[in-house]
Amino acid sequence: MLGFQLLNGFTFAALLFVVASGFTLIFGLLRIVNLSHGALYLLGGYVALAVSGWTGQFAAGVLAAMAAVALAGLALDQGLLRFVRGYELRQVLLTVGVAFVLNDLALVVWGGDTFTVPTPEALTGATEVLGVFYPTFRLFVLAAGALVFMLLSLLIHRTRLGALIRAGVDDAEMVAATGIDIRRVFLGTFMLGSALAGLGGALGGAFLSLYPGADAEILVFSLAVVIIGGRGSLLGAALGALLIGLLNTFGQVWFPELAYFVVFGPMALLLAFRPFGLFGRPA
Amino acid sequence: MLSVEGLEARYGGARVLNGVTLDLRRGEVHAVLGRNGMGKTTLVRAVMGLSSPLVTAGEARLGDARLTGLPPHRVARLGVALVPQGRRLFPSLSVTEHLTLLKPAGARTGWTMERVFAAFPRLAERRKHRGGQLSGGERQMLAVGRALMADPTFLLMDEPSEGLAPVMVRALETVVAQLRAEGLGILLVEQNLYSALAVADRVSVLETGRVVHAASAAAVASDPGALTRFLGVH
């Protein structure tokens, strides 16, 4: 039973990491608390549902979700957010508004029913790990989360684009003064972060299922992950996701009445002593 | 020539520059002196095109090109580089990454990382270190090296001697003199009068956002009283 719950915690953490890594990239570099990130996740889920339904290919659904949500991110950034650059409160309010609009649109198109993105044959069923039979698709999500962590780590720490992103997190103004068009780095990062929300939606749509309101749940968890990990920190997001994933799973098992407290209590405690999170720095 | 004409700028409601006019030629060091709060850093930021302060009148030009109104990366690409107050290195980037941020390896002309390392051998020894792990002098060298990687013709240096040990201030003066000899025009913003006079060709004094005194360094050297009156130092 413990093995099963541990796996539940780890696999949920992997899904949270995929979503929260995109959130922390955008938050870290652009200083935008993109409260439509959850709505982008849900949009990704619905796109994956539609495309994998048409094509019969789960992989096509995942790729379509990433591409569609990256484009939605492009439209959001260039169509709306660029007019409120530098005004944090307006950005927050704007993205809340976008989340409401996307939600209503999803309700019109897909209705209020619960859907699950169909998974490919190879990933259905169960696999034996740690002495328990565990859903294969959830193990796939765990592997996908680990892969996303590795690829993002390589991107951020081993490439010039990654150095630009890190420098922008440190001091965007100096990056611009060095001769780099920081707005293009911003846009690329926003699209990458959005694509990760789309990937999260596709995976989460098969893992947790899609329904109106699923966006708000994942958003609140992602917010907690990023706040715990520290703005813009990939490693922080990974550790934050593990912590939240495990606390949420064991909280629901051991203290079902206090499940939210078990997740957000430690977060509040951590912030009291490390206001910028585990790996965050003051702006 | 980099020229600033009648530049006025404000932060919110507070007007900081009240019509600054000065110019900077290639191969000279023009020191801008003034007490705290007189608009020296604001002048540098306004020329660089940083988002604050807001320029309300006047302009900065580089030859025929108007700099005012351009975003900072365009100003930088036209050949104006900034060594900002407080260095402002990127704490999460290594020395090497600071120097390769702008240009990918192998796509460089003019200043290369190797040339920066030749000019500042200490940086070569510390190439794997992060910005936050360097000493004060090394940080300033890296801030200068980072600016040079853009192959500037004009360098804006904002209080480079601030917080440095005297021996590092001397080393910095040597670097400034070398860069001038290579044809760079350097706008040297300083509170440290003596460090500025050691390398400057011309001196302008800013007070409440305008130039109240301009003279050649030679004239200042023969009559230091004129300058110290404006700066309130003795």
mmCIF file of C-alpha atoms in Angstrom, chain A residues 224 228 243-244 247 258-272:
data_model
loop_
_atom_site.group_PDB
_atom_site.id
_atom_site.type_symbol
_atom_site.label_atom_id
_atom_site.label_comp_id
_atom_site.label_asym_id
_atom_site.label_seq_id
_atom_site.Cartn_x
_atom_site.Cartn_y
_atom_site.Cartn_z
ATOM 1 C CA ALA A 224 2.381 26.331 -4.701
ATOM 2 C CA ILE A 228 8.065 26.731 -2.780
ATOM 3 C CA LEU A 243 6.953 17.915 -2.034
ATOM 4 C CA ILE A 244 3.463 18.935 -3.146
ATOM 5 C CA LEU A 247 2.080 15.799 0.606
ATOM 6 C CA LEU A 258 -7.167 18.289 6.072
ATOM 7 C CA ALA A 259 -5.854 17.478 2.581
ATOM 8 C CA TYR A 260 -5.467 21.132 1.549
ATOM 9 C CA PHE A 261 -3.942 22.098 4.872
ATOM 10 C CA VAL A 262 -1.341 19.351 4.517
ATOM 11 C CA VAL A 263 -0.304 20.863 1.181
ATOM 12 C CA PHE A 264 -0.523 24.565 1.915
ATOM 13 C CA GLY A 265 0.390 24.558 5.612
ATOM 14 C CA PRO A 266 4.016 23.552 4.955
ATOM 15 C CA MET A 267 4.113 26.069 2.097
ATOM 16 C CA ALA A 268 3.121 28.887 4.445
ATOM 17 C CA LEU A 269 5.677 27.694 6.986
ATOM 18 C CA LEU A 270 8.445 27.577 4.391
ATOM 19 C CA LEU A 271 7.612 31.060 3.151
ATOM 20 C CA ALA A 272 7.786 32.423 6.686
#
